[in-house]
PDB file of C-alpha atoms in Angstrom:
ATOM      1  CA  UNK A  17       6.682 -25.689 -24.833  1.00 81.00           C
ATOM      2  CA  UNK A  18       3.157 -25.951 -25.042  1.00 85.00           C
ATOM      3  CA  UNK A  19       0.677 -26.599 -22.910  1.00 86.00           C
ATOM      4  CA  UNK A  20      -0.290 -30.310 -22.609  1.00 88.00           C
ATOM      5  CA  UNK A  21       3.700 -31.280 -21.723  1.00 93.00           C
ATOM      6  CA  UNK A  22       5.167 -28.133 -19.977  1.00 94.00           C
ATOM      7  CA  UNK A  23       1.839 -26.833 -18.892  1.00 93.00           C
ATOM      8  CA  UNK A  24       1.261 -29.823 -17.169  1.00 94.00           C
ATOM      9  CA  UNK A  25       4.616 -30.309 -15.698  1.00 96.00           C
ATOM     10  CA  UNK A  26       5.208 -26.996 -14.307  1.00 96.00           C
ATOM     11  CA  UNK A  27       2.046 -27.534 -12.409  1.00 96.00           C
ATOM     12  CA  UNK A  28       2.711 -30.329 -11.265  1.00 96.00           C
ATOM     13  CA  UNK A  29       6.571 -29.538 -10.094  1.00 97.00           C
ATOM     14  CA  UNK A  30       7.294 -29.657  -6.290  1.00 96.00           C
ATOM     15  CA  UNK A  31       9.770 -26.896  -6.483  1.00 96.00           C
ATOM     16  CA  UNK A  32       7.322 -23.809  -7.975  1.00 96.00           C
ATOM     17  CA  UNK A  33       5.657 -22.418  -5.434  1.00 96.00           C
ATOM     18  CA  UNK A  34       3.183 -20.760  -7.961  1.00 97.00           C
ATOM     19  CA  UNK A  35       1.642 -21.188 -11.035  1.00 96.00           C
ATOM     20  CA  UNK A  36       0.050 -17.757 -12.890  1.00 95.00           C
ATOM     21  CA  UNK A  37      -1.840 -18.612 -16.281  1.00 92.00           C
ATOM     22  CA  UNK A  38      -3.662 -16.562 -19.125  1.00 87.00           C
ATOM     23  CA  UNK A  39      -5.387 -17.946 -21.121  1.00 82.00           C
ATOM     24  CA  UNK A  40      -8.715 -20.455 -22.369  1.00 80.00           C
ATOM     25  CA  UNK A  41     -10.752 -22.165 -18.642  1.00 82.00           C
ATOM     26  CA  UNK A  42      -9.747 -25.654 -20.260  1.00 85.00           C
ATOM     27  CA  UNK A  43      -6.569 -24.399 -19.607  1.00 89.00           C
ATOM     28  CA  UNK A  44      -6.764 -22.750 -16.096  1.00 92.00           C
ATOM     29  CA  UNK A  45      -8.766 -25.983 -15.413  1.00 93.00           C
ATOM     30  CA  UNK A  46      -5.437 -28.455 -16.098  1.00 95.00           C
ATOM     31  CA  UNK A  47      -2.897 -25.361 -14.028  1.00 96.00           C
ATOM     32  CA  UNK A  48      -5.503 -26.000 -10.518  1.00 96.00           C
ATOM     33  CA  UNK A  49      -5.829 -29.560 -11.120  1.00 96.00           C
ATOM     34  CA  UNK A  50      -2.028 -30.328 -11.795  1.00 96.00           C
ATOM     35  CA  UNK A  51      -0.973 -27.779  -9.325  1.00 97.00           C
ATOM     36  CA  UNK A  52      -3.834 -29.207  -6.433  1.00 97.00           C
ATOM     37  CA  UNK A  53      -2.038 -32.395  -5.438  1.00 96.00           C
ATOM     38  CA  UNK A  54       1.013 -29.470  -3.894  1.00 96.00           C
ATOM     39  CA  UNK A  55      -0.950 -27.219  -2.683  1.00 96.00           C
ATOM     40  CA  UNK A  56       0.583 -23.960  -5.051  1.00 96.00           C
ATOM     41  CA  UNK A  57      -0.555 -20.918  -4.801  1.00 97.00           C
ATOM     42  CA  UNK A  58      -2.442 -20.973  -8.568  1.00 97.00           C
ATOM     43  CA  UNK A  59      -3.526 -17.269  -9.951  1.00 95.00           C
ATOM     44  CA  UNK A  60      -5.943 -17.614 -13.262  1.00 92.00           C
ATOM     45  CA  UNK A  61      -7.024 -14.371 -15.828  1.00 88.00           C
ATOM     46  CA  UNK A  62      -9.697 -16.719 -18.218  1.00 87.00           C
ATOM     47  CA  UNK A  63     -10.912 -14.627 -20.415  1.00 85.00           C
ATOM     48  CA  UNK A  64     -13.951 -11.567 -20.457  1.00 91.00           C
ATOM     49  CA  UNK A  65     -16.609  -9.443 -21.965  1.00 94.00           C
ATOM     50  CA  UNK A  66     -16.308  -7.151 -20.201  1.00 96.00           C
ATOM     51  CA  UNK A  67     -18.925  -3.868 -19.387  1.00 98.00           C
ATOM     52  CA  UNK A  68     -18.351  -0.144 -20.513  1.00 98.00           C
ATOM     53  CA  UNK A  69     -21.256   1.854 -18.917  1.00 98.00           C
ATOM     54  CA  UNK A  70     -21.724   5.455 -19.944  1.00 98.00           C
ATOM     55  CA  UNK A  71     -24.127   7.419 -18.090  1.00 98.00           C
ATOM     56  CA  UNK A  72     -25.705  10.207 -20.191  1.00 98.00           C
ATOM     57  CA  UNK A  73     -24.000  13.067 -17.832  1.00 97.00           C
ATOM     58  CA  UNK A  74     -20.950  11.415 -19.335  1.00 98.00           C
ATOM     59  CA  UNK A  75     -18.455  13.236 -21.541  1.00 98.00           C
ATOM     60  CA  UNK A  76     -19.970  11.138 -24.277  1.00 98.00           C
ATOM     61  CA  UNK A  77     -17.296  12.303 -27.225  1.00 98.00           C
ATOM     62  CA  UNK A  78     -14.311  11.214 -24.715  1.00 98.00           C
ATOM     63  CA  UNK A  79     -16.395   8.320 -23.562  1.00 98.00           C
ATOM     64  CA  UNK A  80     -17.276   7.017 -26.398  1.00 98.00           C
ATOM     65  CA  UNK A  81     -14.367   7.369 -29.378  1.00 98.00           C
ATOM     66  CA  UNK A  82     -11.807   5.910 -26.197  1.00 98.00           C
ATOM     67  CA  UNK A  83     -14.155   2.430 -25.373  1.00 98.00           C
ATOM     68  CA  UNK A  84     -13.690   2.122 -29.395  1.00 98.00           C
ATOM     69  CA  UNK A  85     -10.109   2.274 -29.251  1.00 98.00           C
ATOM     70  CA  UNK A  86      -9.934   0.475 -25.878  1.00 98.00           C
ATOM     71  CA  UNK A  87     -11.741  -2.452 -28.143  1.00 98.00           C
ATOM     72  CA  UNK A  88     -10.255  -2.203 -31.508  1.00 98.00           C
ATOM     73  CA  UNK A  89      -6.075  -1.799 -29.886  1.00 96.00           C
ATOM     74  CA  UNK A  90      -4.420  -5.086 -30.094  1.00 96.00           C
ATOM     75  CA  UNK A  91      -7.178  -6.091 -33.102  1.00 97.00           C
ATOM     76  CA  UNK A  92      -9.918  -6.417 -29.727  1.00 97.00           C
ATOM     77  CA  UNK A  93      -7.537  -9.304 -29.111  1.00 95.00           C
ATOM     78  CA  UNK A  94      -7.101  -7.688 -24.630  1.00 93.00           C
ATOM     79  CA  UNK A  95      -8.658  -9.871 -22.087  1.00 89.00           C
ATOM     80  CA  UNK A  96      -9.616  -7.348 -20.602  1.00 93.00           C
ATOM     81  CA  UNK A  97     -11.372  -5.061 -23.283  1.00 96.00           C
ATOM     82  CA  UNK A  98     -14.251  -3.694 -22.573  1.00 98.00           C
ATOM     83  CA  UNK A  99     -16.010  -4.970 -25.128  1.00 98.00           C
ATOM     84  CA  UNK A 100     -19.460  -4.498 -23.881  1.00 98.00           C
ATOM     85  CA  UNK A 101     -20.845  -0.944 -23.969  1.00 98.00           C
ATOM     86  CA  UNK A 102     -23.479  -0.141 -22.326  1.00 98.00           C
ATOM     87  CA  UNK A 103     -25.025   3.323 -23.018  1.00 98.00           C
ATOM     88  CA  UNK A 104     -27.468   5.220 -21.777  1.00 98.00           C
ATOM     89  CA  UNK A 105     -31.515   5.288 -23.771  1.00 98.00           C
ATOM     90  CA  UNK A 106     -31.345   9.456 -23.672  1.00 98.00           C
ATOM     91  CA  UNK A 107     -27.698   9.379 -25.467  1.00 98.00           C
ATOM     92  CA  UNK A 108     -27.548   6.420 -26.631  1.00 98.00           C
ATOM     93  CA  UNK A 109     -28.404   6.953 -30.114  1.00 98.00           C
ATOM     94  CA  UNK A 110     -25.710   9.830 -30.121  1.00 98.00           C
ATOM     95  CA  UNK A 111     -23.361   7.338 -28.789  1.00 98.00           C
ATOM     96  CA  UNK A 112     -23.826   4.736 -32.110  1.00 98.00           C
ATOM     97  CA  UNK A 113     -23.216   7.191 -33.751  1.00 98.00           C
ATOM     98  CA  UNK A 114     -20.171   8.652 -32.906  1.00 98.00           C
ATOM     99  CA  UNK A 115     -18.949   4.444 -31.738  1.00 98.00           C
ATOM    100  CA  UNK A 116     -19.138   4.709 -35.978  1.00 98.00           C
ATOM    101  CA  UNK A 117     -17.490   7.150 -36.996  1.00 98.00           C
ATOM    102  CA  UNK A 118     -14.997   5.975 -34.961  1.00 98.00           C
ATOM    103  CA  UNK A 119     -14.614   2.205 -36.057  1.00 98.00           C
ATOM    104  CA  UNK A 120     -14.794   3.505 -39.228  1.00 98.00           C
ATOM    105  CA  UNK A 121     -11.283   5.176 -38.829  1.00 97.00           C
ATOM    106  CA  UNK A 122      -9.624   2.944 -37.688  1.00 97.00           C
ATOM    107  CA  UNK A 123      -7.065   1.497 -39.896  1.00 96.00           C
ATOM    108  CA  UNK A 124      -6.009  -1.673 -40.900  1.00 97.00           C
ATOM    109  CA  UNK A 125      -2.520  -2.406 -41.774  1.00 95.00           C
ATOM    110  CA  UNK A 126       0.584  -4.589 -41.629  1.00 94.00           C
ATOM    111  CA  UNK A 127       2.687  -4.213 -38.213  1.00 91.00           C
ATOM    112  CA  UNK A 128       5.153  -3.588 -40.481  1.00 93.00           C
ATOM    113  CA  UNK A 129       4.483  -0.729 -41.395  1.00 94.00           C
ATOM    114  CA  UNK A 130       5.321   2.830 -39.469  1.00 94.00           C
ATOM    115  CA  UNK A 131       2.147   3.751 -37.770  1.00 92.00           C
ATOM    116  CA  UNK A 132      -1.431   4.786 -35.752  1.00 93.00           C
ATOM    117  CA  UNK A 133      -2.768   1.113 -37.165  1.00 96.00           C
ATOM    118  CA  UNK A 134      -4.132  -2.766 -35.799  1.00 97.00           C
ATOM    119  CA  UNK A 135      -2.697  -5.324 -37.674  1.00 97.00           C
ATOM    120  CA  UNK A 136      -3.699  -9.176 -38.438  1.00 98.00           C
ATOM    121  CA  UNK A 137      -5.714 -11.316 -35.488  1.00 98.00           C
ATOM    122  CA  UNK A 138      -2.846 -14.928 -34.887  1.00 95.00           C
ATOM    123  CA  UNK A 139      -3.962 -16.968 -36.176  1.00 95.00           C
ATOM    124  CA  UNK A 140      -6.274 -19.173 -38.952  1.00 96.00           C
ATOM    125  CA  UNK A 141      -8.350 -20.510 -36.098  1.00 94.00           C
ATOM    126  CA  UNK A 142      -9.253 -17.052 -34.400  1.00 96.00           C
ATOM    127  CA  UNK A 143      -9.845 -15.165 -37.820  1.00 98.00           C
ATOM    128  CA  UNK A 144     -12.076 -17.998 -38.016  1.00 98.00           C
ATOM    129  CA  UNK A 145     -13.902 -17.717 -34.522  1.00 97.00           C
ATOM    130  CA  UNK A 146     -14.351 -13.788 -34.911  1.00 98.00           C
ATOM    131  CA  UNK A 147     -15.638 -14.322 -38.600  1.00 98.00           C
ATOM    132  CA  UNK A 148     -18.130 -16.124 -36.676  1.00 98.00           C
ATOM    133  CA  UNK A 149     -19.392 -14.697 -33.909  1.00 98.00           C
ATOM    134  CA  UNK A 150     -20.114 -12.622 -36.602  1.00 98.00           C
ATOM    135  CA  UNK A 151     -22.033 -13.948 -39.095  1.00 98.00           C
ATOM    136  CA  UNK A 152     -23.881 -15.330 -35.960  1.00 98.00           C
ATOM    137  CA  UNK A 153     -24.489 -11.298 -34.382  1.00 98.00           C
ATOM    138  CA  UNK A 154     -26.027 -10.522 -37.510  1.00 98.00           C
ATOM    139  CA  UNK A 155     -27.777 -13.529 -37.466  1.00 98.00           C
ATOM    140  CA  UNK A 156     -29.749 -12.498 -34.134  1.00 98.00           C
ATOM    141  CA  UNK A 157     -30.336  -9.331 -35.118  1.00 97.00           C
ATOM    142  CA  UNK A 158     -27.553  -7.049 -34.024  1.00 98.00           C
ATOM    143  CA  UNK A 159     -27.369  -3.895 -36.089  1.00 98.00           C
ATOM    144  CA  UNK A 160     -24.563  -3.598 -37.637  1.00 98.00           C
ATOM    145  CA  UNK A 161     -23.107  -0.231 -37.713  1.00 98.00           C
ATOM    146  CA  UNK A 162     -19.566  -0.565 -39.005  1.00 98.00           C
ATOM    147  CA  UNK A 163     -17.609  -2.970 -40.264  1.00 98.00           C
ATOM    148  CA  UNK A 164     -19.174  -6.804 -40.314  1.00 98.00           C
ATOM    149  CA  UNK A 165     -17.421 -10.067 -42.010  1.00 97.00           C
ATOM    150  CA  UNK A 166     -14.712 -10.657 -45.062  1.00 97.00           C
ATOM    151  CA  UNK A 167     -11.675  -8.372 -44.644  1.00 97.00           C
ATOM    152  CA  UNK A 168     -11.290  -4.518 -44.947  1.00 96.00           C
ATOM    153  CA  UNK A 169     -11.381  -2.909 -48.535  1.00 92.00           C
ATOM    154  CA  UNK A 170      -8.423  -3.118 -49.835  1.00 90.00           C
ATOM    155  CA  UNK A 171      -6.847  -6.430 -48.275  1.00 92.00           C
ATOM    156  CA  UNK A 172      -7.301  -9.994 -50.049  1.00 92.00           C
ATOM    157  CA  UNK A 173      -5.489 -11.888 -47.464  1.00 94.00           C
ATOM    158  CA  UNK A 174      -3.640 -12.672 -44.235  1.00 96.00           C
ATOM    159  CA  UNK A 175      -5.704 -13.530 -40.658  1.00 98.00           C
ATOM    160  CA  UNK A 176      -7.535  -9.013 -40.663  1.00 98.00           C
ATOM    161  CA  UNK A 177     -10.257  -8.230 -39.063  1.00 98.00           C
ATOM    162  CA  UNK A 178     -12.302  -5.468 -40.189  1.00 98.00           C
ATOM    163  CA  UNK A 179     -13.518  -2.588 -36.705  1.00 98.00           C
ATOM    164  CA  UNK A 180     -16.575  -3.623 -36.108  1.00 98.00           C
ATOM    165  CA  UNK A 181     -19.840  -1.916 -33.937  1.00 98.00           C
ATOM    166  CA  UNK A 182     -23.016  -3.364 -33.409  1.00 98.00           C
ATOM    167  CA  UNK A 183     -25.938  -1.596 -31.810  1.00 98.00           C
ATOM    168  CA  UNK A 184     -29.225  -3.025 -30.704  1.00 98.00           C
ATOM    169  CA  UNK A 185     -27.200  -6.064 -28.859  1.00 98.00           C
ATOM    170  CA  UNK A 186     -28.651  -7.791 -25.573  1.00 96.00           C
ATOM    171  CA  UNK A 187     -27.153 -10.475 -23.315  1.00 94.00           C
ATOM    172  CA  UNK A 188     -28.926 -13.661 -25.157  1.00 95.00           C
ATOM    173  CA  UNK A 189     -27.008 -12.982 -27.934  1.00 98.00           C
ATOM    174  CA  UNK A 190     -23.789 -14.858 -28.236  1.00 97.00           C
ATOM    175  CA  UNK A 191     -21.007 -11.513 -29.170  1.00 97.00           C
ATOM    176  CA  UNK A 192     -22.228 -10.681 -25.491  1.00 97.00           C
ATOM    177  CA  UNK A 193     -22.091 -13.878 -23.494  1.00 95.00           C
ATOM    178  CA  UNK A 194     -18.456 -15.531 -25.439  1.00 94.00           C
ATOM    179  CA  UNK A 195     -15.461 -13.841 -25.299  1.00 94.00           C
ATOM    180  CA  UNK A 196     -14.722 -13.016 -29.400  1.00 96.00           C
ATOM    181  CA  UNK A 197     -11.300 -11.945 -28.848  1.00 95.00           C
ATOM    182  CA  UNK A 198     -11.304  -9.187 -31.476  1.00 97.00           C
ATOM    183  CA  UNK A 199     -11.348  -6.103 -32.512  1.00 98.00           C
ATOM    184  CA  UNK A 200     -15.580  -6.485 -32.289  1.00 98.00           C
ATOM    185  CA  UNK A 201     -18.080  -3.811 -30.201  1.00 98.00           C
ATOM    186  CA  UNK A 202     -21.443  -4.640 -28.987  1.00 98.00           C
ATOM    187  CA  UNK A 203     -23.772  -1.493 -27.429  1.00 98.00           C
ATOM    188  CA  UNK A 204     -26.314  -2.656 -25.318  1.00 98.00           C
ATOM    189  CA  UNK A 205     -29.059   0.516 -24.051  1.00 98.00           C
ATOM    190  CA  UNK A 206     -30.660   0.785 -20.592  1.00 98.00           C
ATOM    191  CA  UNK A 207     -33.325   2.635 -20.353  1.00 96.00           C
ATOM    192  CA  UNK A 208     -33.912   2.843 -15.493  1.00 86.00           C
ATOM    193  CA  UNK A 209     -30.663   4.387 -14.156  1.00 93.00           C
ATOM    194  CA  UNK A 210     -27.770   2.244 -12.337  1.00 97.00           C
ATOM    195  CA  UNK A 211     -29.156  -0.294 -11.684  1.00 97.00           C
ATOM    196  CA  UNK A 212     -31.163  -2.026 -14.697  1.00 98.00           C
ATOM    197  CA  UNK A 213     -27.269  -0.567 -15.940  1.00 98.00           C
ATOM    198  CA  UNK A 214     -25.610  -2.807 -13.025  1.00 98.00           C
ATOM    199  CA  UNK A 215     -27.445  -5.586 -13.823  1.00 97.00           C
ATOM    200  CA  UNK A 216     -27.204  -5.619 -17.827  1.00 97.00           C
ATOM    201  CA  UNK A 217     -23.085  -5.225 -17.019  1.00 97.00           C
ATOM    202  CA  UNK A 218     -23.347  -8.013 -14.469  1.00 96.00           C
ATOM    203  CA  UNK A 219     -25.465 -11.023 -16.790  1.00 95.00           C
ATOM    204  CA  UNK A 220     -21.858 -12.521 -17.692  1.00 92.00           C
ATOM    205  CA  UNK A 221     -19.821 -15.121 -17.288  1.00 88.00           C
ATOM    206  CA  UNK A 222     -16.812 -13.067 -17.032  1.00 87.00           C
ATOM    207  CA  UNK A 223     -15.308 -10.852 -14.227  1.00 84.00           C
ATOM    208  CA  UNK A 224     -12.966  -9.930 -15.217  1.00 87.00           C
ATOM    209  CA  UNK A 225     -13.027  -6.075 -15.928  1.00 94.00           C
ATOM    210  CA  UNK A 226     -15.530  -2.894 -15.968  1.00 96.00           C
ATOM    211  CA  UNK A 227     -15.338   0.389 -16.632  1.00 98.00           C
ATOM    212  CA  UNK A 228     -18.039   3.845 -16.548  1.00 98.00           C
ATOM    213  CA  UNK A 229     -18.695   7.040 -16.253  1.00 98.00           C
ATOM    214  CA  UNK A 230     -19.844   9.513 -15.628  1.00 98.00           C
ATOM    215  CA  UNK A 231     -19.400  12.886 -14.936  1.00 98.00           C
ATOM    216  CA  UNK A 232     -20.690  12.110 -10.706  1.00 97.00           C
ATOM    217  CA  UNK A 233     -18.126  11.153  -8.685  1.00 96.00           C
ATOM    218  CA  UNK A 234     -21.231  10.134  -5.981  1.00 97.00           C
ATOM    219  CA  UNK A 235     -22.411   7.902  -8.862  1.00 97.00           C
ATOM    220  CA  UNK A 236     -19.539   5.940  -9.642  1.00 97.00           C
ATOM    221  CA  UNK A 237     -18.475   4.866  -6.853  1.00 97.00           C
ATOM    222  CA  UNK A 238     -22.381   3.937  -6.152  1.00 96.00           C
ATOM    223  CA  UNK A 239     -22.062   1.736  -9.572  1.00 97.00           C
TER     224      UNK A 239
END
């Protein structure tokens, strides 16, 4: 059933000891309010725009290709997707080249077909949202190095989006501030070591997940 009907009834019901909800901030707030009179335990997962810090001493090929694949899988519709790739400046241009290649290799096709590819977005509303944010990214000055707006080449219908990579993104851009929930990666450079990387990573309203890549275990533990 739908949230306003079934979700509200479950939240308010005295025989339910706990509510777990995955979805929007608005929906999570409604679950908390509905659960408050009976003092239920509540666990919420309300989205993300998770940072993926890549230091220059990491295995760059593995880190970047893995980061792109993780971002694109499930057509980007994963709450914990590493959608902001924060890369140390000295390897930033190389990382862009690797990410571009990996995104261009990401096939898009029908879920009915066998093979390694991603499928369509879940609905017209989600397709429109993703397309709108891609256009906003372009308008705000992000550099599109793979993909872009519209459907993949050869596809003329359905909610299929192009695997997209933006370079030269800053945290004040909407594609870095909002949860796109589509196959869209934002790449952000950093210059001044761990502290700047951490600062960029933490400049978000979300706190669901974070990732980092380094060959130095002590650095990884510090960060």
